[in-house]
PDB file of C-alpha atoms in Angstrom:
ATOM      1  CA  MET A   1      49.734  97.928  58.794  1.00  0.00           C
ATOM      2  CA  ILE A   2      46.105  97.985  57.625  1.00  0.00           C
ATOM      3  CA  SER A   3      46.913 100.473  54.858  1.00  0.00           C
ATOM      4  CA  ALA A   4      49.978  98.421  53.899  1.00  0.00           C
ATOM      5  CA  LEU A   5      47.859  95.270  53.576  1.00  0.00           C
ATOM      6  CA  ASN A   6      45.290  97.057  51.428  1.00  0.00           C
ATOM      7  CA  ARG A   7      48.064  98.383  49.196  1.00  0.00           C
ATOM      8  CA  LEU A   8      49.396  94.818  48.997  1.00  0.00           C
ATOM      9  CA  VAL A   9      45.971  93.638  47.784  1.00  0.00           C
ATOM     10  CA  ASP A  10      45.969  96.391  45.146  1.00  0.00           C
ATOM     11  CA  LEU A  11      49.410  95.326  43.927  1.00  0.00           C
ATOM     12  CA  VAL A  12      48.237  91.713  43.707  1.00  0.00           C
ATOM     13  CA  GLU A  13      45.431  92.869  41.412  1.00  0.00           C
ATOM     14  CA  GLU A  14      47.913  94.742  39.214  1.00  0.00           C
ATOM     15  CA  SER A  15      50.058  91.604  38.903  1.00  0.00           C
ATOM     16  CA  LEU A  16      47.451  88.917  38.238  1.00  0.00           C
ATOM     17  CA  THR A  17      48.776  88.300  34.732  1.00  0.00           C
ATOM     18  CA  GLY A  18      52.436  88.991  35.501  1.00  0.00           C
ATOM     19  CA  ASP A  19      55.150  88.416  38.056  1.00  0.00           C
ATOM     20  CA  PHE A  20      54.424  89.178  41.695  1.00  0.00           C
ATOM     21  CA  ASP A  21      57.486  89.622  43.928  1.00  0.00           C
ATOM     22  CA  VAL A  22      56.362  89.953  47.538  1.00  0.00           C
ATOM     23  CA  LYS A  23      59.899  90.886  48.647  1.00  0.00           C
ATOM     24  CA  ASP A  24      59.872  93.952  46.383  1.00  0.00           C
ATOM     25  CA  VAL A  25      56.351  94.802  47.525  1.00  0.00           C
ATOM     26  CA  ALA A  26      57.383  94.629  51.195  1.00  0.00           C
ATOM     27  CA  ARG A  27      60.338  96.914  50.505  1.00  0.00           C
ATOM     28  CA  THR A  28      58.037  99.375  48.744  1.00  0.00           C
ATOM     29  CA  LEU A  29      55.667  99.341  51.714  1.00  0.00           C
ATOM     30  CA  GLY A  30      58.474  99.926  54.218  1.00  0.00           C
ATOM     31  CA  THR A  31      58.249  96.585  55.975  1.00  0.00           C
ATOM     32  CA  THR A  32      59.674  93.063  55.627  1.00  0.00           C
ATOM     33  CA  GLU A  33      58.450  90.099  53.634  1.00  0.00           C
ATOM     34  CA  TYR A  34      58.392  87.987  56.822  1.00  0.00           C
ATOM     35  CA  HIS A  35      56.147  90.401  58.737  1.00  0.00           C
ATOM     36  CA  LEU A  36      53.916  91.148  55.745  1.00  0.00           C
ATOM     37  CA  ARG A  37      53.268  87.460  55.071  1.00  0.00           C
ATOM     38  CA  ARG A  38      52.608  86.740  58.743  1.00  0.00           C
ATOM     39  CA  MET A  39      50.146  89.595  59.216  1.00  0.00           C
ATOM     40  CA  PHE A  40      48.351  88.772  55.960  1.00  0.00           C
ATOM     41  CA  SER A  41      47.861  85.105  56.841  1.00  0.00           C
ATOM     42  CA  SER A  42      46.724  85.973  60.382  1.00  0.00           C
ATOM     43  CA  LEU A  43      44.099  88.463  59.249  1.00  0.00           C
ATOM     44  CA  ALA A  44      43.019  86.884  55.943  1.00  0.00           C
ATOM     45  CA  GLY A  45      42.898  83.307  57.227  1.00  0.00           C
ATOM     46  CA  MET A  46      44.956  82.050  54.285  1.00  0.00           C
ATOM     47  CA  PRO A  47      48.549  82.338  53.078  1.00  0.00           C
ATOM     48  CA  LEU A  48      49.341  85.185  50.689  1.00  0.00           C
ATOM     49  CA  SER A  49      50.418  82.659  48.029  1.00  0.00           C
ATOM     50  CA  GLU A  50      47.016  80.965  48.263  1.00  0.00           C
ATOM     51  CA  TYR A  51      45.173  84.287  47.901  1.00  0.00           C
ATOM     52  CA  VAL A  52      47.222  85.173  44.815  1.00  0.00           C
ATOM     53  CA  ARG A  53      46.450  81.789  43.247  1.00  0.00           C
ATOM     54  CA  ARG A  54      42.725  82.078  44.018  1.00  0.00           C
ATOM     55  CA  ARG A  55      42.515  85.571  42.528  1.00  0.00           C
ATOM     56  CA  ARG A  56      44.444  84.540  39.415  1.00  0.00           C
ATOM     57  CA  MET A  57      42.173  81.548  38.876  1.00  0.00           C
ATOM     58  CA  THR A  58      39.076  83.704  39.487  1.00  0.00           C
ATOM     59  CA  VAL A  59      40.136  86.078  36.705  1.00  0.00           C
ATOM     60  CA  ALA A  60      41.352  83.218  34.519  1.00  0.00           C
ATOM     61  CA  ALA A  61      37.945  81.515  34.793  1.00  0.00           C
ATOM     62  CA  ALA A  62      36.330  84.459  32.994  1.00  0.00           C
ATOM     63  CA  ASP A  63      38.815  84.067  30.110  1.00  0.00           C
ATOM     64  CA  VAL A  64      38.145  80.329  29.984  1.00  0.00           C
ATOM     65  CA  ILE A  65      34.368  80.822  29.798  1.00  0.00           C
ATOM     66  CA  ARG A  66      34.557  83.542  27.148  1.00  0.00           C
ATOM     67  CA  GLY A  67      36.243  81.044  24.863  1.00  0.00           C
ATOM     68  CA  GLU A  68      37.940  83.664  22.706  1.00  0.00           C
ATOM     69  CA  GLU A  69      41.383  82.025  23.047  1.00  0.00           C
ATOM     70  CA  ASP A  70      42.683  78.487  23.283  1.00  0.00           C
ATOM     71  CA  LEU A  71      43.544  77.221  26.773  1.00  0.00           C
ATOM     72  CA  LEU A  72      47.303  77.446  26.202  1.00  0.00           C
ATOM     73  CA  SER A  73      47.043  81.184  25.473  1.00  0.00           C
ATOM     74  CA  VAL A  74      44.972  81.676  28.620  1.00  0.00           C
ATOM     75  CA  ALA A  75      47.481  79.646  30.629  1.00  0.00           C
ATOM     76  CA  VAL A  76      50.476  81.635  29.386  1.00  0.00           C
ATOM     77  CA  ARG A  77      48.826  85.001  30.045  1.00  0.00           C
ATOM     78  CA  HIS A  78      48.184  83.971  33.636  1.00  0.00           C
ATOM     79  CA  GLY A  79      51.756  82.887  34.269  1.00  0.00           C
ATOM     80  CA  TYR A  80      51.735  79.172  33.419  1.00  0.00           C
ATOM     81  CA  GLY A  81      54.001  77.531  30.865  1.00  0.00           C
ATOM     82  CA  SER A  82      51.664  74.690  29.935  1.00  0.00           C
ATOM     83  CA  THR A  83      48.006  73.771  29.940  1.00  0.00           C
ATOM     84  CA  GLU A  84      48.827  70.929  32.345  1.00  0.00           C
ATOM     85  CA  ALA A  85      50.264  73.254  35.025  1.00  0.00           C
ATOM     86  CA  PHE A  86      47.416  75.719  34.478  1.00  0.00           C
ATOM     87  CA  GLY A  87      44.862  72.917  34.691  1.00  0.00           C
ATOM     88  CA  ARG A  88      46.259  71.682  38.016  1.00  0.00           C
ATOM     89  CA  ALA A  89      46.112  75.160  39.552  1.00  0.00           C
ATOM     90  CA  PHE A  90      42.636  75.743  38.101  1.00  0.00           C
ATOM     91  CA  ARG A  91      41.343  72.442  39.484  1.00  0.00           C
ATOM     92  CA  THR A  92      42.849  73.139  42.923  1.00  0.00           C
ATOM     93  CA  VAL A  93      40.827  76.346  43.176  1.00  0.00           C
ATOM     94  CA  HIS A  94      37.605  75.485  41.343  1.00  0.00           C
ATOM     95  CA  GLY A  95      37.396  71.730  41.847  1.00  0.00           C
ATOM     96  CA  VAL A  96      37.045  71.071  38.111  1.00  0.00           C
ATOM     97  CA  GLY A  97      39.296  71.516  35.077  1.00  0.00           C
ATOM     98  CA  PRO A  98      39.172  74.465  32.659  1.00  0.00           C
ATOM     99  CA  GLY A  99      37.901  72.252  29.810  1.00  0.00           C
ATOM    100  CA  GLU A 100      34.813  71.294  31.795  1.00  0.00           C
ATOM    101  CA  VAL A 101      34.191  74.907  32.810  1.00  0.00           C
ATOM    102  CA  ARG A 102      34.495  76.010  29.178  1.00  0.00           C
ATOM    103  CA  ARG A 103      31.852  73.469  28.189  1.00  0.00           C
ATOM    104  CA  ALA A 104      29.453  73.874  31.117  1.00  0.00           C
ATOM    105  CA  GLY A 105      30.141  77.396  32.419  1.00  0.00           C
ATOM    106  CA  GLY A 106      30.934  76.140  35.918  1.00  0.00           C
ATOM    107  CA  PRO A 107      30.993  75.292  38.738  1.00  0.00           C
ATOM    108  CA  LEU A 108      33.296  78.073  39.941  1.00  0.00           C
ATOM    109  CA  ARG A 109      34.652  79.061  43.344  1.00  0.00           C
ATOM    110  CA  THR A 110      35.217  82.789  43.122  1.00  0.00           C
ATOM    111  CA  GLN A 111      37.685  84.564  45.406  1.00  0.00           C
ATOM    112  CA  PRO A 112      36.537  88.166  45.990  1.00  0.00           C
ATOM    113  CA  GLN A 113      39.154  90.888  46.317  1.00  0.00           C
ATOM    114  CA  LEU A 114      40.009  91.329  49.979  1.00  0.00           C
ATOM    115  CA  ARG A 115      39.788  94.628  51.804  1.00  0.00           C
ATOM    116  CA  PHE A 116      41.139  95.073  55.321  1.00  0.00           C
ATOM    117  CA  ARG A 117      39.420  97.412  57.775  1.00  0.00           C
ATOM    118  CA  LEU A 118      40.418  98.385  61.289  1.00  0.00           C
ATOM    119  CA  THR A 119      37.799  97.412  63.860  1.00  0.00           C
ATOM    120  CA  VAL A 120      38.202  99.185  67.184  1.00  0.00           C
ATOM    121  CA  GLU A 121      38.061  96.511  69.858  1.00  0.00           C
ATOM    122  CA  GLY A 122      40.725  96.443  72.551  1.00  0.00           C
ATOM    123  CA  SER A 123      38.232  94.969  74.997  1.00  0.00           C
ATOM    124  CA  GLU A 124      40.814  92.527  76.342  1.00  0.00           C
ATOM    125  CA  ARG A 125      43.890  94.017  77.998  1.00  0.00           C
ATOM    126  CA  MET A 126      47.120  92.401  76.867  1.00  0.00           C
ATOM    127  CA  ASP A 127      49.793  91.947  79.537  1.00  0.00           C
ATOM    128  CA  THR A 128      53.022  92.569  77.589  1.00  0.00           C
ATOM    129  CA  ARG A 129      56.637  93.630  78.063  1.00  0.00           C
ATOM    130  CA  ILE A 130      59.518  94.287  75.657  1.00  0.00           C
ATOM    131  CA  VAL A 131      62.761  92.479  76.479  1.00  0.00           C
ATOM    132  CA  ASP A 132      66.261  93.133  75.119  1.00  0.00           C
ATOM    133  CA  HIS A 133      67.809  89.674  75.446  1.00  0.00           C
ATOM    134  CA  PRO A 134      71.476  88.817  74.896  1.00  0.00           C
ATOM    135  CA  GLU A 135      72.309  85.756  72.820  1.00  0.00           C
ATOM    136  CA  PHE A 136      71.291  82.426  74.313  1.00  0.00           C
ATOM    137  CA  ARG A 137      70.729  78.806  73.402  1.00  0.00           C
ATOM    138  CA  LEU A 138      67.608  76.656  73.306  1.00  0.00           C
ATOM    139  CA  VAL A 139      68.505  73.062  74.145  1.00  0.00           C
ATOM    140  CA  GLY A 140      66.323  69.969  74.346  1.00  0.00           C
ATOM    141  CA  HIS A 141      64.685  67.424  72.076  1.00  0.00           C
ATOM    142  CA  ALA A 142      63.652  68.582  68.589  1.00  0.00           C
ATOM    143  CA  ALA A 143      61.433  66.958  65.960  1.00  0.00           C
ATOM    144  CA  PRO A 144      59.814  67.992  62.662  1.00  0.00           C
ATOM    145  CA  VAL A 145      56.048  68.419  63.095  1.00  0.00           C
ATOM    146  CA  SER A 146      53.093  69.769  61.096  1.00  0.00           C
ATOM    147  CA  LEU A 147      51.478  73.071  62.053  1.00  0.00           C
ATOM    148  CA  VAL A 148      48.012  72.859  63.622  1.00  0.00           C
ATOM    149  CA  HIS A 149      46.100  76.124  64.075  1.00  0.00           C
ATOM    150  CA  HIS A 150      43.429  75.050  66.555  1.00  0.00           C
ATOM    151  CA  GLY A 151      43.403  72.651  69.486  1.00  0.00           C
ATOM    152  CA  ILE A 152      46.095  70.276  70.671  1.00  0.00           C
ATOM    153  CA  ASN A 153      48.772  69.366  68.127  1.00  0.00           C
ATOM    154  CA  PRO A 154      48.910  65.547  68.170  1.00  0.00           C
ATOM    155  CA  HIS A 155      52.406  65.479  66.648  1.00  0.00           C
ATOM    156  CA  ILE A 156      53.793  67.652  69.453  1.00  0.00           C
ATOM    157  CA  GLN A 157      51.849  65.725  72.085  1.00  0.00           C
ATOM    158  CA  GLN A 158      53.316  62.458  70.839  1.00  0.00           C
ATOM    159  CA  HIS A 159      56.830  63.920  70.826  1.00  0.00           C
ATOM    160  CA  ILE A 160      56.589  65.103  74.450  1.00  0.00           C
ATOM    161  CA  THR A 161      54.897  62.028  75.903  1.00  0.00           C
ATOM    162  CA  ALA A 162      57.589  59.811  74.387  1.00  0.00           C
ATOM    163  CA  LEU A 163      60.170  61.425  76.684  1.00  0.00           C
ATOM    164  CA  PRO A 164      60.664  59.778  80.109  1.00  0.00           C
ATOM    165  CA  THR A 165      59.647  61.750  83.220  1.00  0.00           C
ATOM    166  CA  GLN A 166      63.236  62.059  84.445  1.00  0.00           C
ATOM    167  CA  GLU A 167      64.203  63.752  81.159  1.00  0.00           C
ATOM    168  CA  HIS A 168      61.786  66.612  81.825  1.00  0.00           C
ATOM    169  CA  LEU A 169      63.347  67.077  85.271  1.00  0.00           C
ATOM    170  CA  ARG A 170      66.883  66.949  83.849  1.00  0.00           C
ATOM    171  CA  LEU A 171      66.065  69.597  81.259  1.00  0.00           C
ATOM    172  CA  LYS A 172      64.364  71.869  83.787  1.00  0.00           C
ATOM    173  CA  ALA A 173      67.452  71.746  86.032  1.00  0.00           C
ATOM    174  CA  LEU A 174      69.643  72.720  83.067  1.00  0.00           C
ATOM    175  CA  GLY A 175      67.833  75.993  82.242  1.00  0.00           C
ATOM    176  CA  ASP A 176      69.584  79.093  83.597  1.00  0.00           C
ATOM    177  CA  THR A 177      68.170  82.112  81.736  1.00  0.00           C
ATOM    178  CA  GLU A 178      64.898  83.555  80.464  1.00  0.00           C
ATOM    179  CA  PRO A 179      62.549  82.347  79.149  1.00  0.00           C
ATOM    180  CA  ALA A 180      62.334  80.289  82.337  1.00  0.00           C
ATOM    181  CA  GLY A 181      61.194  76.708  82.829  1.00  0.00           C
ATOM    182  CA  LEU A 182      60.321  74.086  80.256  1.00  0.00           C
ATOM    183  CA  LEU A 183      59.691  75.628  76.861  1.00  0.00           C
ATOM    184  CA  ALA A 184      57.689  74.820  73.735  1.00  0.00           C
ATOM    185  CA  VAL A 185      59.763  76.191  70.852  1.00  0.00           C
ATOM    186  CA  SER A 186      58.606  76.535  67.235  1.00  0.00           C
ATOM    187  CA  ASP A 187      61.411  77.205  64.755  1.00  0.00           C
ATOM    188  CA  ASP A 188      61.891  77.205  60.964  1.00  0.00           C
ATOM    189  CA  LEU A 189      58.321  78.445  60.606  1.00  0.00           C
ATOM    190  CA  ASP A 190      56.800  79.104  57.197  1.00  0.00           C
ATOM    191  CA  PRO A 191      56.131  82.878  57.077  1.00  0.00           C
ATOM    192  CA  ASP A 192      52.653  82.130  55.682  1.00  0.00           C
ATOM    193  CA  ARG A 193      51.902  79.803  58.633  1.00  0.00           C
ATOM    194  CA  ALA A 194      49.919  77.511  56.328  1.00  0.00           C
ATOM    195  CA  GLU A 195      48.013  74.767  58.115  1.00  0.00           C
ATOM    196  CA  GLY A 196      49.956  71.528  57.790  1.00  0.00           C
ATOM    197  CA  SER A 197      53.266  73.215  56.910  1.00  0.00           C
ATOM    198  CA  GLU A 198      56.326  71.717  58.571  1.00  0.00           C
ATOM    199  CA  LEU A 199      58.253  73.326  61.413  1.00  0.00           C
ATOM    200  CA  THR A 200      60.871  72.297  63.949  1.00  0.00           C
ATOM    201  CA  TYR A 201      59.464  71.811  67.443  1.00  0.00           C
ATOM    202  CA  LEU A 202      61.825  71.700  70.415  1.00  0.00           C
ATOM    203  CA  HIS A 203      60.888  70.688  73.954  1.00  0.00           C
ATOM    204  CA  GLY A 204      63.590  72.116  76.147  1.00  0.00           C
ATOM    205  CA  VAL A 205      65.011  75.077  78.081  1.00  0.00           C
ATOM    206  CA  ALA A 206      66.981  78.286  77.592  1.00  0.00           C
ATOM    207  CA  VAL A 207      70.638  78.395  78.648  1.00  0.00           C
ATOM    208  CA  SER A 208      73.441  80.942  78.541  1.00  0.00           C
ATOM    209  CA  PRO A 209      75.981  80.600  75.694  1.00  0.00           C
ATOM    210  CA  ASP A 210      78.720  79.320  78.056  1.00  0.00           C
ATOM    211  CA  THR A 211      76.567  76.730  79.844  1.00  0.00           C
ATOM    212  CA  PRO A 212      77.863  73.178  79.223  1.00  0.00           C
ATOM    213  CA  VAL A 213      75.271  71.172  77.267  1.00  0.00           C
ATOM    214  CA  PRO A 214      75.114  67.390  77.790  1.00  0.00           C
ATOM    215  CA  GLY A 215      75.420  65.181  74.727  1.00  0.00           C
ATOM    216  CA  GLY A 216      72.339  63.918  72.946  1.00  0.00           C
ATOM    217  CA  LEU A 217      70.472  67.238  73.056  1.00  0.00           C
ATOM    218  CA  ASP A 218      69.489  69.413  70.094  1.00  0.00           C
ATOM    219  CA  ILE A 219      70.610  73.057  70.129  1.00  0.00           C
ATOM    220  CA  ILE A 220      69.108  76.188  68.558  1.00  0.00           C
ATOM    221  CA  GLU A 221      71.426  79.196  68.641  1.00  0.00           C
ATOM    222  CA  VAL A 222      69.483  82.417  69.280  1.00  0.00           C
ATOM    223  CA  PRO A 223      71.245  85.747  68.569  1.00  0.00           C
ATOM    224  CA  ALA A 224      70.760  88.833  70.716  1.00  0.00           C
ATOM    225  CA  GLY A 225      67.580  90.752  69.967  1.00  0.00           C
ATOM    226  CA  ARG A 226      64.288  92.174  71.158  1.00  0.00           C
ATOM    227  CA  TRP A 227      61.233  90.181  72.121  1.00  0.00           C
ATOM    228  CA  VAL A 228      57.657  91.000  72.987  1.00  0.00           C
ATOM    229  CA  VAL A 229      56.572  88.826  75.898  1.00  0.00           C
ATOM    230  CA  ILE A 230      52.820  88.311  76.265  1.00  0.00           C
ATOM    231  CA  ARG A 231      51.377  86.704  79.382  1.00  0.00           C
ATOM    232  CA  THR A 232      48.263  84.525  79.036  1.00  0.00           C
ATOM    233  CA  ALA A 233      46.107  82.599  81.486  1.00  0.00           C
ATOM    234  CA  GLY A 234      43.114  80.331  80.912  1.00  0.00           C
ATOM    235  CA  PRO A 235      42.044  77.152  79.108  1.00  0.00           C
ATOM    236  CA  HIS A 236      45.022  75.572  77.347  1.00  0.00           C
ATOM    237  CA  PRO A 237      45.906  75.706  74.476  1.00  0.00           C
ATOM    238  CA  GLN A 238      42.842  77.695  73.377  1.00  0.00           C
ATOM    239  CA  THR A 239      43.775  80.883  75.280  1.00  0.00           C
ATOM    240  CA  LEU A 240      47.298  80.801  73.904  1.00  0.00           C
ATOM    241  CA  GLN A 241      46.093  80.329  70.317  1.00  0.00           C
ATOM    242  CA  LYS A 242      43.497  83.100  70.699  1.00  0.00           C
ATOM    243  CA  THR A 243      46.166  85.448  72.075  1.00  0.00           C
ATOM    244  CA  TRP A 244      48.423  84.730  69.091  1.00  0.00           C
ATOM    245  CA  ALA A 245      45.590  85.735  66.782  1.00  0.00           C
ATOM    246  CA  THR A 246      44.948  88.891  68.838  1.00  0.00           C
ATOM    247  CA  THR A 247      48.548  90.026  68.415  1.00  0.00           C
ATOM    248  CA  ALA A 248      47.888  90.282  64.665  1.00  0.00           C
ATOM    249  CA  THR A 249      44.500  91.989  64.918  1.00  0.00           C
ATOM    250  CA  GLU A 250      45.225  94.345  67.825  1.00  0.00           C
ATOM    251  CA  TRP A 251      48.771  94.459  69.210  1.00  0.00           C
ATOM    252  CA  PHE A 252      50.923  94.838  66.079  1.00  0.00           C
ATOM    253  CA  PRO A 253      48.588  97.400  64.404  1.00  0.00           C
ATOM    254  CA  SER A 254      48.706  99.457  67.638  1.00  0.00           C
ATOM    255  CA  ASN A 255      52.435  99.296  68.391  1.00  0.00           C
ATOM    256  CA  PRO A 256      55.603 100.355  66.508  1.00  0.00           C
ATOM    257  CA  TRP A 257      56.995  96.823  66.222  1.00  0.00           C
ATOM    258  CA  ARG A 258      57.053  94.095  63.603  1.00  0.00           C
ATOM    259  CA  LEU A 259      57.945  90.420  63.650  1.00  0.00           C
ATOM    260  CA  ARG A 260      61.447  89.325  62.691  1.00  0.00           C
ATOM    261  CA  PRO A 261      62.558  85.782  61.791  1.00  0.00           C
ATOM    262  CA  GLY A 262      63.346  83.604  64.767  1.00  0.00           C
ATOM    263  CA  PRO A 263      61.921  80.950  67.047  1.00  0.00           C
ATOM    264  CA  GLU A 264      58.597  81.503  68.775  1.00  0.00           C
ATOM    265  CA  ILE A 265      58.687  80.357  72.382  1.00  0.00           C
ATOM    266  CA  VAL A 266      56.018  79.410  74.896  1.00  0.00           C
ATOM    267  CA  ALA A 267      57.037  79.218  78.551  1.00  0.00           C
ATOM    268  CA  VAL A 268      54.486  77.412  80.725  1.00  0.00           C
ATOM    269  CA  LEU A 269      54.667  79.078  84.147  1.00  0.00           C
ATOM    270  CA  GLU A 270      51.817  77.289  85.919  1.00  0.00           C
ATOM    271  CA  HIS A 271      49.372  74.561  84.930  1.00  0.00           C
ATOM    272  CA  THR A 272      46.810  72.149  86.285  1.00  0.00           C
ATOM    273  CA  ASN A 273      47.701  68.464  86.449  1.00  0.00           C
ATOM    274  CA  ASP A 274      45.897  67.686  83.200  1.00  0.00           C
ATOM    275  CA  PHE A 275      47.175  70.864  81.453  1.00  0.00           C
ATOM    276  CA  SER A 276      43.579  71.937  80.748  1.00  0.00           C
ATOM    277  CA  THR A 277      44.390  75.360  82.242  1.00  0.00           C
ATOM    278  CA  ALA A 278      47.729  77.134  82.179  1.00  0.00           C
ATOM    279  CA  THR A 279      49.500  80.446  82.693  1.00  0.00           C
ATOM    280  CA  CYS A 280      52.028  81.033  79.897  1.00  0.00           C
ATOM    281  CA  GLU A 281      54.386  83.558  78.402  1.00  0.00           C
ATOM    282  CA  LEU A 282      54.488  83.857  74.615  1.00  0.00           C
ATOM    283  CA  TRP A 283      57.871  85.145  73.391  1.00  0.00           C
ATOM    284  CA  LEU A 284      57.867  86.606  69.859  1.00  0.00           C
ATOM    285  CA  PRO A 285      60.994  88.051  68.176  1.00  0.00           C
ATOM    286  CA  VAL A 286      60.385  91.676  67.111  1.00  0.00           C
ATOM    287  CA  GLU A 287      62.183  94.719  65.721  1.00  0.00           C
ATOM    288  CA  PRO A 288      61.188  98.388  65.337  1.00  0.00           C
ATOM    289  CA  ALA A 289      58.661  98.866  62.536  1.00  0.00           C
TER     290      ALA A 289
END
């Protein structure tokens, strides 16, 4: 995966003034667009689309400062059909417009070319298992929320606390298959996992396909497939979020699996009364790499 990501960075450099099709790149590298985007964003700390834009605007800034061409010619060469669209992208990266940079020479926010390196760590043992799971359903109460990378997600917290206590008990009694217990389900995730991107969050349980589902509940159909199940224990949600990051830096590069599209599920097995500490299982949909 590390070599694939470095080849991806090289291909970005070759496409800074042309089209860049990440789906074709993923196929060339023998992986999927979904997995490639997810691993890149986890390790680089930014979505692939953001990195491409930053690199293009870094190179474009040199053309702007040289002043050998008008701004429209610079814009077109870097993939923009108008100076307005180019100016918006330029300002997003550098904080100022290209006209000001041409006059003053800056300020500029340069994005260096990334290079991924494997650091041997493995100091923390990961308690994992691979599960072949038949099709099942996730049922409960769903809501659109914004993705938060660190700490408690206030949108999810608000969604859960709005449900009456008896509803949690009713849902828990309905579950009849793994993952067990009340579940935190993230679906329709942006492959880049950009902070603030929208996803569907469901608070509910897993049931067999033939289990009767009461009215008024949202349903996510989950086809049969393989899952990596990672057990975590410690301060919540910090331990869970740290473990998710570790899967990208340690587990996936060390194992012959890759992510596939599908919901990501957290089963809370045990917790303190205030949820400050919890034992969880993180279910991630995978396929052979």
